[in-house]
Every structure is written in C-alpha cells, then in structure tokens.
C-alpha cells in the first residue's frame, strides 16, 4: 500500500506520484518504503489462542434430507464427468 501510494499518488489530493515527478527508480521507492516502515511499532497481540485437542468441525443445517443431498451430488458429479 505504501509503495503503491508513492508510485501512483492519491487522486484528487496533494499526494503526488513521486515516481512521475521526481523520477524515482524502483530501488529508490523500495528504500523509501523501508525507511517509512522502520518507524512502525511492532504489533502486540492482546489475545492468546487456546490449543484444543479435538478436531475442528463445522455444523451446517440443511433444509434438504440426506438422500436428496446425495442425489444432487451424484447428479453434479455425473454432469462434470467426475
């Protein structure tokens, strides 16, 4: 995002394209992006992820009965030559 803004500018604002106005090379733009990013603070995670010893499962309630779902899957597979 930073690189894109330096290269392209922001339309209808005073943020110009540095590449067009100052003829920045690709290396100059990369160096400028690195310089800007050097001022970023490290991101601190406030949440912890709990380790769960069971597999993840998704529960989906379908309006169709199992037999109808299976038949539709068979028809789809047959239609695409699976």
PDB file of N, CA and C in Angstrom:
ATOM      1  N   UNK A   1       0.822  -1.174   0.000  1.00  0.00           N
ATOM      2  CA  UNK A   1       0.000   0.000   0.000  1.00  0.00           C
ATOM      3  C   UNK A   1       0.879   1.256   0.000  1.00  0.00           C
ATOM      4  N   UNK A   2       1.886   1.286   0.859  1.00  0.00           N
ATOM      5  CA  UNK A   2       2.766   2.448   0.909  1.00  0.00           C
ATOM      6  C   UNK A   2       3.472   2.633  -0.436  1.00  0.00           C
ATOM      7  N   UNK A   3       3.972   1.540  -0.973  1.00  0.00           N
ATOM      8  CA  UNK A   3       4.687   1.613  -2.252  1.00  0.00           C
ATOM      9  C   UNK A   3       3.758   2.096  -3.359  1.00  0.00           C
ATOM     10  N   UNK A   4       2.544   1.585  -3.371  1.00  0.00           N
ATOM     11  CA  UNK A   4       1.573   1.978  -4.400  1.00  0.00           C
ATOM     12  C   UNK A   4       1.297   3.483  -4.331  1.00  0.00           C
ATOM     13  N   UNK A   5       1.154   4.009  -3.120  1.00  0.00           N
ATOM     14  CA  UNK A   5       0.877   5.436  -2.957  1.00  0.00           C
ATOM     15  C   UNK A   5       2.074   6.273  -3.410  1.00  0.00           C
ATOM     16  N   UNK A   6       3.287   5.854  -3.091  1.00  0.00           N
ATOM     17  CA  UNK A   6       4.472   6.593  -3.521  1.00  0.00           C
ATOM     18  C   UNK A   6       4.569   6.583  -5.045  1.00  0.00           C
ATOM     19  N   UNK A   7       4.292   5.435  -5.645  1.00  0.00           N
ATOM     20  CA  UNK A   7       4.411   5.298  -7.100  1.00  0.00           C
ATOM     21  C   UNK A   7       3.278   6.019  -7.822  1.00  0.00           C
ATOM     22  N   UNK A   8       2.038   5.883  -7.325  1.00  0.00           N
ATOM     23  CA  UNK A   8       0.873   6.397  -8.054  1.00  0.00           C
ATOM     24  C   UNK A   8       0.324   7.713  -7.524  1.00  0.00           C
ATOM     25  N   UNK A   9       0.610   8.039  -6.271  1.00  0.00           N
ATOM     26  CA  UNK A   9      -0.016   9.202  -5.661  1.00  0.00           C
ATOM     27  C   UNK A   9      -1.446   8.872  -5.273  1.00  0.00           C
ATOM     28  N   UNK A  10      -2.173   9.887  -4.797  1.00  0.00           N
ATOM     29  CA  UNK A  10      -3.581   9.706  -4.450  1.00  0.00           C
ATOM     30  C   UNK A  10      -4.376  10.745  -5.229  1.00  0.00           C
ATOM     31  N   UNK A  11      -5.268  10.272  -6.071  1.00  0.00           N
ATOM     32  CA  UNK A  11      -6.065  11.137  -6.941  1.00  0.00           C
ATOM     33  C   UNK A  11      -6.855  12.162  -6.123  1.00  0.00           C
ATOM     34  N   UNK A  12      -6.931  13.368  -6.643  1.00  0.00           N
ATOM     35  CA  UNK A  12      -7.697  14.464  -6.055  1.00  0.00           C
ATOM     36  C   UNK A  12      -7.189  14.886  -4.679  1.00  0.00           C
ATOM     37  N   UNK A  13      -5.902  14.651  -4.412  1.00  0.00           N
ATOM     38  CA  UNK A  13      -5.278  15.127  -3.173  1.00  0.00           C
ATOM     39  C   UNK A  13      -3.939  15.753  -3.546  1.00  0.00           C
ATOM     40  N   UNK A  14      -3.252  16.272  -2.562  1.00  0.00           N
ATOM     41  CA  UNK A  14      -1.932  16.852  -2.804  1.00  0.00           C
ATOM     42  C   UNK A  14      -0.827  15.802  -2.826  1.00  0.00           C
ATOM     43  N   UNK A  15      -1.183  14.530  -2.595  1.00  0.00           N
ATOM     44  CA  UNK A  15      -0.189  13.459  -2.617  1.00  0.00           C
ATOM     45  C   UNK A  15       0.113  13.112  -4.066  1.00  0.00           C
ATOM     46  N   UNK A  16       1.281  13.552  -4.522  1.00  0.00           N
ATOM     47  CA  UNK A  16       1.671  13.357  -5.915  1.00  0.00           C
ATOM     48  C   UNK A  16       2.361  12.011  -6.106  1.00  0.00           C
ATOM     49  N   UNK A  17       2.543  11.648  -7.352  1.00  0.00           N
ATOM     50  CA  UNK A  17       3.318  10.446  -7.683  1.00  0.00           C
ATOM     51  C   UNK A  17       4.792  10.824  -7.669  1.00  0.00           C
ATOM     52  N   UNK A  18       5.532  10.291  -6.701  1.00  0.00           N
ATOM     53  CA  UNK A  18       6.954  10.603  -6.613  1.00  0.00           C
ATOM     54  C   UNK A  18       7.719  10.020  -7.789  1.00  0.00           C
ATOM     55  N   UNK A  19       7.244   8.910  -8.307  1.00  0.00           N
ATOM     56  CA  UNK A  19       7.921   8.287  -9.442  1.00  0.00           C
ATOM     57  C   UNK A  19       7.836   9.191 -10.665  1.00  0.00           C
ATOM     58  N   UNK A  20       6.665   9.775 -10.899  1.00  0.00           N
ATOM     59  CA  UNK A  20       6.493  10.630 -12.080  1.00  0.00           C
ATOM     60  C   UNK A  20       7.171  11.984 -11.907  1.00  0.00           C
ATOM     61  N   UNK A  21       7.014  12.590 -10.733  1.00  0.00           N
ATOM     62  CA  UNK A  21       7.527  13.943 -10.522  1.00  0.00           C
ATOM     63  C   UNK A  21       9.041  13.949 -10.318  1.00  0.00           C
ATOM     64  N   UNK A  22       9.560  13.026  -9.515  1.00  0.00           N
ATOM     65  CA  UNK A  22      10.976  13.028  -9.176  1.00  0.00           C
ATOM     66  C   UNK A  22      11.767  11.923  -9.878  1.00  0.00           C
ATOM     67  N   UNK A  23      11.111  11.190 -10.765  1.00  0.00           N
ATOM     68  CA  UNK A  23      11.754  10.094 -11.499  1.00  0.00           C
ATOM     69  C   UNK A  23      12.421   9.094 -10.566  1.00  0.00           C
ATOM     70  N   UNK A  24      11.721   8.716  -9.490  1.00  0.00           N
ATOM     71  CA  UNK A  24      12.250   7.717  -8.564  1.00  0.00           C
ATOM     72  C   UNK A  24      12.398   6.388  -9.286  1.00  0.00           C
ATOM     73  N   UNK A  25      13.506   5.723  -9.033  1.00  0.00           N
ATOM     74  CA  UNK A  25      13.692   4.376  -9.566  1.00  0.00           C
ATOM     75  C   UNK A  25      13.002   3.380  -8.636  1.00  0.00           C
ATOM     76  N   UNK A  26      12.893   2.156  -9.076  1.00  0.00           N
ATOM     77  CA  UNK A  26      12.299   1.092  -8.261  1.00  0.00           C
ATOM     78  C   UNK A  26      13.076   0.925  -6.954  1.00  0.00           C
ATOM     79  N   UNK A  27      14.386   1.001  -7.033  1.00  0.00           N
ATOM     80  CA  UNK A  27      15.231   0.861  -5.844  1.00  0.00           C
ATOM     81  C   UNK A  27      15.015   2.017  -4.872  1.00  0.00           C
ATOM     82  N   UNK A  28      14.877   3.232  -5.387  1.00  0.00           N
ATOM     83  CA  UNK A  28      14.643   4.397  -4.532  1.00  0.00           C
ATOM     84  C   UNK A  28      13.308   4.270  -3.807  1.00  0.00           C
ATOM     85  N   UNK A  29      12.282   3.813  -4.519  1.00  0.00           N
ATOM     86  CA  UNK A  29      10.966   3.622  -3.906  1.00  0.00           C
ATOM     87  C   UNK A  29      11.051   2.556  -2.824  1.00  0.00           C
ATOM     88  N   UNK A  30      11.718   1.443  -3.110  1.00  0.00           N
ATOM     89  CA  UNK A  30      11.864   0.379  -2.111  1.00  0.00           C
ATOM     90  C   UNK A  30      12.611   0.875  -0.874  1.00  0.00           C
ATOM     91  N   UNK A  31      13.643   1.681  -1.084  1.00  0.00           N
ATOM     92  CA  UNK A  31      14.392   2.240   0.043  1.00  0.00           C
ATOM     93  C   UNK A  31      13.522   3.180   0.873  1.00  0.00           C
ATOM     94  N   UNK A  32      12.710   3.992   0.211  1.00  0.00           N
ATOM     95  CA  UNK A  32      11.824   4.909   0.921  1.00  0.00           C
ATOM     96  C   UNK A  32      10.778   4.147   1.729  1.00  0.00           C
ATOM     97  N   UNK A  33      10.229   3.095   1.141  1.00  0.00           N
ATOM     98  CA  UNK A  33       9.250   2.267   1.861  1.00  0.00           C
ATOM     99  C   UNK A  33       9.908   1.633   3.090  1.00  0.00           C
ATOM    100  N   UNK A  34      11.117   1.136   2.945  1.00  0.00           N
ATOM    101  CA  UNK A  34      11.834   0.543   4.083  1.00  0.00           C
ATOM    102  C   UNK A  34      12.074   1.572   5.172  1.00  0.00           C
ATOM    103  N   UNK A  35      12.439   2.788   4.767  1.00  0.00           N
ATOM    104  CA  UNK A  35      12.671   3.859   5.733  1.00  0.00           C
ATOM    105  C   UNK A  35      11.387   4.183   6.496  1.00  0.00           C
ATOM    106  N   UNK A  36      10.269   4.312   5.780  1.00  0.00           N
ATOM    107  CA  UNK A  36       8.985   4.617   6.420  1.00  0.00           C
ATOM    108  C   UNK A  36       8.590   3.485   7.364  1.00  0.00           C
ATOM    109  N   UNK A  37       8.743   2.255   6.923  1.00  0.00           N
ATOM    110  CA  UNK A  37       8.368   1.108   7.760  1.00  0.00           C
ATOM    111  C   UNK A  37       9.258   0.955   8.988  1.00  0.00           C
ATOM    112  N   UNK A  38      10.459   1.513   8.964  1.00  0.00           N
ATOM    113  CA  UNK A  38      11.350   1.415  10.121  1.00  0.00           C
ATOM    114  C   UNK A  38      10.796   2.171  11.327  1.00  0.00           C
ATOM    115  N   UNK A  39       9.836   3.042  11.108  1.00  0.00           N
ATOM    116  CA  UNK A  39       9.214   3.788  12.198  1.00  0.00           C
ATOM    117  C   UNK A  39       7.986   3.083  12.774  1.00  0.00           C
ATOM    118  N   UNK A  40       7.585   1.962  12.186  1.00  0.00           N
ATOM    119  CA  UNK A  40       6.427   1.226  12.698  1.00  0.00           C
ATOM    120  C   UNK A  40       6.746   0.603  14.042  1.00  0.00           C
ATOM    121  N   UNK A  41       5.743   0.614  14.895  1.00  0.00           N
ATOM    122  CA  UNK A  41       5.875  -0.086  16.168  1.00  0.00           C
ATOM    123  C   UNK A  41       5.517  -1.543  15.943  1.00  0.00           C
ATOM    124  N   UNK A  42       6.175  -2.470  16.639  1.00  0.00           N
ATOM    125  CA  UNK A  42       5.805  -3.881  16.487  1.00  0.00           C
ATOM    126  C   UNK A  42       4.391  -4.114  16.993  1.00  0.00           C
ATOM    127  N   UNK A  43       3.685  -4.983  16.330  1.00  0.00           N
ATOM    128  CA  UNK A  43       2.308  -5.307  16.701  1.00  0.00           C
ATOM    129  C   UNK A  43       2.322  -6.265  17.887  1.00  0.00           C
ATOM    130  N   UNK A  44       1.575  -5.901  18.912  1.00  0.00           N
ATOM    131  CA  UNK A  44       1.479  -6.753  20.089  1.00  0.00           C
ATOM    132  C   UNK A  44       0.120  -7.427  20.121  1.00  0.00           C
ATOM    133  N   UNK A  45       0.123  -8.747  20.188  1.00  0.00           N
ATOM    134  CA  UNK A  45      -1.124  -9.499  20.264  1.00  0.00           C
ATOM    135  C   UNK A  45      -1.682  -9.407  21.676  1.00  0.00           C
ATOM    136  N   UNK A  46      -2.945  -9.035  21.779  1.00  0.00           N
ATOM    137  CA  UNK A  46      -3.573  -8.938  23.092  1.00  0.00           C
ATOM    138  C   UNK A  46      -4.347 -10.204  23.432  1.00  0.00           C
ATOM    139  N   UNK A  47      -4.540 -11.043  22.442  1.00  0.00           N
ATOM    140  CA  UNK A  47      -5.312 -12.257  22.658  1.00  0.00           C
ATOM    141  C   UNK A  47      -4.409 -13.474  22.520  1.00  0.00           C
ATOM    142  N   UNK A  48      -4.710 -14.479  23.273  1.00  0.00           N
ATOM    143  CA  UNK A  48      -3.972 -15.727  23.141  1.00  0.00           C
ATOM    144  C   UNK A  48      -4.877 -16.755  22.482  1.00  0.00           C
ATOM    145  N   UNK A  49      -4.276 -17.657  21.797  1.00  0.00           N
ATOM    146  CA  UNK A  49      -5.024 -18.721  21.131  1.00  0.00           C
ATOM    147  C   UNK A  49      -4.911 -19.973  21.984  1.00  0.00           C
ATOM    148  N   UNK A  50      -6.040 -20.531  22.314  1.00  0.00           N
ATOM    149  CA  UNK A  50      -6.043 -21.746  23.121  1.00  0.00           C
ATOM    150  C   UNK A  50      -5.834 -22.954  22.224  1.00  0.00           C
ATOM    151  N   UNK A  51      -5.019 -23.853  22.676  1.00  0.00           N
ATOM    152  CA  UNK A  51      -4.799 -25.099  21.956  1.00  0.00           C
ATOM    153  C   UNK A  51      -5.914 -26.071  22.328  1.00  0.00           C
ATOM    154  N   UNK A  52      -6.614 -26.565  21.327  1.00  0.00           N
ATOM    155  CA  UNK A  52      -7.704 -27.509  21.563  1.00  0.00           C
ATOM    156  C   UNK A  52      -7.273 -28.858  21.008  1.00  0.00           C
ATOM    157  N   UNK A  53      -7.465 -29.897  21.793  1.00  0.00           N
ATOM    158  CA  UNK A  53      -7.021 -31.223  21.393  1.00  0.00           C
ATOM    159  C   UNK A  53      -8.096 -32.031  20.687  1.00  0.00           C
ATOM    160  N   UNK A  54      -9.039 -31.362  20.076  1.00  0.00           N
ATOM    161  CA  UNK A  54     -10.067 -32.073  19.307  1.00  0.00           C
ATOM    162  C   UNK A  54     -10.138 -31.457  17.914  1.00  0.00           C
ATOM    163  N   UNK A  55     -10.541 -32.225  16.936  1.00  0.00           N
ATOM    164  CA  UNK A  55     -10.588 -31.696  15.571  1.00  0.00           C
ATOM    165  C   UNK A  55     -11.678 -30.625  15.435  1.00  0.00           C
ATOM    166  N   UNK A  56     -11.431 -29.716  14.520  1.00  0.00           N
ATOM    167  CA  UNK A  56     -12.414 -28.673  14.245  1.00  0.00           C
ATOM    168  C   UNK A  56     -13.534 -29.274  13.407  1.00  0.00           C
ATOM    169  N   UNK A  57     -14.743 -28.928  13.729  1.00  0.00           N
ATOM    170  CA  UNK A  57     -15.870 -29.420  12.927  1.00  0.00           C
ATOM    171  C   UNK A  57     -16.830 -28.265  12.663  1.00  0.00           C
ATOM    172  N   UNK A  58     -17.375 -28.277  11.470  1.00  0.00           N
ATOM    173  CA  UNK A  58     -18.350 -27.278  11.077  1.00  0.00           C
ATOM    174  C   UNK A  58     -19.716 -27.936  11.047  1.00  0.00           C
ATOM    175  N   UNK A  59     -20.670 -27.292  11.634  1.00  0.00           N
ATOM    176  CA  UNK A  59     -22.020 -27.839  11.674  1.00  0.00           C
ATOM    177  C   UNK A  59     -22.897 -26.988  10.766  1.00  0.00           C
ATOM    178  N   UNK A  60     -23.505 -27.632   9.796  1.00  0.00           N
ATOM    179  CA  UNK A  60     -24.360 -26.942   8.842  1.00  0.00           C
ATOM    180  C   UNK A  60     -25.713 -27.644   8.816  1.00  0.00           C
ATOM    181  N   UNK A  61     -26.745 -26.893   9.000  1.00  0.00           N
ATOM    182  CA  UNK A  61     -28.083 -27.457   8.948  1.00  0.00           C
ATOM    183  C   UNK A  61     -28.648 -27.192   7.560  1.00  0.00           C
ATOM    184  N   UNK A  62     -28.997 -28.260   6.882  1.00  0.00           N
ATOM    185  CA  UNK A  62     -29.512 -28.142   5.526  1.00  0.00           C
ATOM    186  C   UNK A  62     -31.022 -28.298   5.515  1.00  0.00           C
ATOM    187  N   UNK A  63     -31.685 -27.575   4.632  1.00  0.00           N
ATOM    188  CA  UNK A  63     -33.130 -27.751   4.511  1.00  0.00           C
ATOM    189  C   UNK A  63     -33.490 -29.043   3.772  1.00  0.00           C
ATOM    190  N   UNK A  64     -32.475 -29.725   3.215  1.00  0.00           N
ATOM    191  CA  UNK A  64     -32.719 -30.939   2.443  1.00  0.00           C
ATOM    192  C   UNK A  64     -32.418 -32.178   3.282  1.00  0.00           C
ATOM    193  N   UNK A  65     -33.063 -33.265   2.930  1.00  0.00           N
ATOM    194  CA  UNK A  65     -32.773 -34.541   3.584  1.00  0.00           C
ATOM    195  C   UNK A  65     -31.491 -35.111   2.999  1.00  0.00           C
ATOM    196  N   UNK A  66     -30.835 -35.975   3.754  1.00  0.00           N
ATOM    197  CA  UNK A  66     -29.559 -36.542   3.345  1.00  0.00           C
ATOM    198  C   UNK A  66     -29.661 -37.217   1.981  1.00  0.00           C
ATOM    199  N   UNK A  67     -30.710 -37.972   1.748  1.00  0.00           N
ATOM    200  CA  UNK A  67     -30.875 -38.681   0.477  1.00  0.00           C
ATOM    201  C   UNK A  67     -30.904 -37.695  -0.698  1.00  0.00           C
ATOM    202  N   UNK A  68     -31.576 -36.568  -0.527  1.00  0.00           N
ATOM    203  CA  UNK A  68     -31.649 -35.579  -1.599  1.00  0.00           C
ATOM    204  C   UNK A  68     -30.282 -34.924  -1.844  1.00  0.00           C
ATOM    205  N   UNK A  69     -29.551 -34.674  -0.781  1.00  0.00           N
ATOM    206  CA  UNK A  69     -28.216 -34.093  -0.914  1.00  0.00           C
ATOM    207  C   UNK A  69     -27.305 -35.040  -1.682  1.00  0.00           C
ATOM    208  N   UNK A  70     -27.333 -36.325  -1.329  1.00  0.00           N
ATOM    209  CA  UNK A  70     -26.504 -37.324  -2.001  1.00  0.00           C
ATOM    210  C   UNK A  70     -26.874 -37.415  -3.475  1.00  0.00           C
ATOM    211  N   UNK A  71     -28.162 -37.419  -3.772  1.00  0.00           N
ATOM    212  CA  UNK A  71     -28.605 -37.486  -5.177  1.00  0.00           C
ATOM    213  C   UNK A  71     -28.138 -36.261  -5.965  1.00  0.00           C
ATOM    214  N   UNK A  72     -28.229 -35.090  -5.363  1.00  0.00           N
ATOM    215  CA  UNK A  72     -27.767 -33.874  -6.050  1.00  0.00           C
ATOM    216  C   UNK A  72     -26.254 -33.912  -6.291  1.00  0.00           C
ATOM    217  N   UNK A  73     -25.507 -34.415  -5.324  1.00  0.00           N
ATOM    218  CA  UNK A  73     -24.064 -34.548  -5.508  1.00  0.00           C
ATOM    219  C   UNK A  73     -23.736 -35.526  -6.634  1.00  0.00           C
ATOM    220  N   UNK A  74     -24.470 -36.623  -6.684  1.00  0.00           N
ATOM    221  CA  UNK A  74     -24.256 -37.605  -7.771  1.00  0.00           C
ATOM    222  C   UNK A  74     -24.552 -36.983  -9.128  1.00  0.00           C
ATOM    223  N   UNK A  75     -25.647 -36.219  -9.211  1.00  0.00           N
ATOM    224  CA  UNK A  75     -26.006 -35.561 -10.480  1.00  0.00           C
ATOM    225  C   UNK A  75     -24.953 -34.542 -10.888  1.00  0.00           C
ATOM    226  N   UNK A  76     -24.452 -33.792  -9.926  1.00  0.00           N
ATOM    227  CA  UNK A  76     -23.414 -32.810 -10.228  1.00  0.00           C
ATOM    228  C   UNK A  76     -22.146 -33.482 -10.717  1.00  0.00           C
ATOM    229  N   UNK A  77     -21.750 -34.531 -10.027  1.00  0.00           N
ATOM    230  CA  UNK A  77     -20.540 -35.252 -10.413  1.00  0.00           C
ATOM    231  C   UNK A  77     -20.694 -35.863 -11.798  1.00  0.00           C
ATOM    232  N   UNK A  78     -21.860 -36.429 -12.091  1.00  0.00           N
ATOM    233  CA  UNK A  78     -22.097 -37.026 -13.401  1.00  0.00           C
ATOM    234  C   UNK A  78     -22.100 -35.970 -14.497  1.00  0.00           C
ATOM    235  N   UNK A  79     -22.631 -34.779 -14.176  1.00  0.00           N
ATOM    236  CA  UNK A  79     -22.684 -33.711 -15.168  1.00  0.00           C
ATOM    237  C   UNK A  79     -21.290 -33.219 -15.562  1.00  0.00           C
ATOM    238  N   UNK A  80     -20.348 -33.314 -14.614  1.00  0.00           N
ATOM    239  CA  UNK A  80     -18.975 -32.863 -14.892  1.00  0.00           C
ATOM    240  C   UNK A  80     -18.021 -34.036 -15.119  1.00  0.00           C
ATOM    241  N   UNK A  81     -18.557 -35.215 -15.353  1.00  0.00           N
ATOM    242  CA  UNK A  81     -17.759 -36.413 -15.667  1.00  0.00           C
ATOM    243  C   UNK A  81     -16.716 -36.742 -14.612  1.00  0.00           C
ATOM    244  N   UNK A  82     -17.079 -36.630 -13.351  1.00  0.00           N
ATOM    245  CA  UNK A  82     -16.135 -36.978 -12.284  1.00  0.00           C
ATOM    246  C   UNK A  82     -16.099 -38.474 -12.121  1.00  0.00           C
TER     247      UNK A  82
END
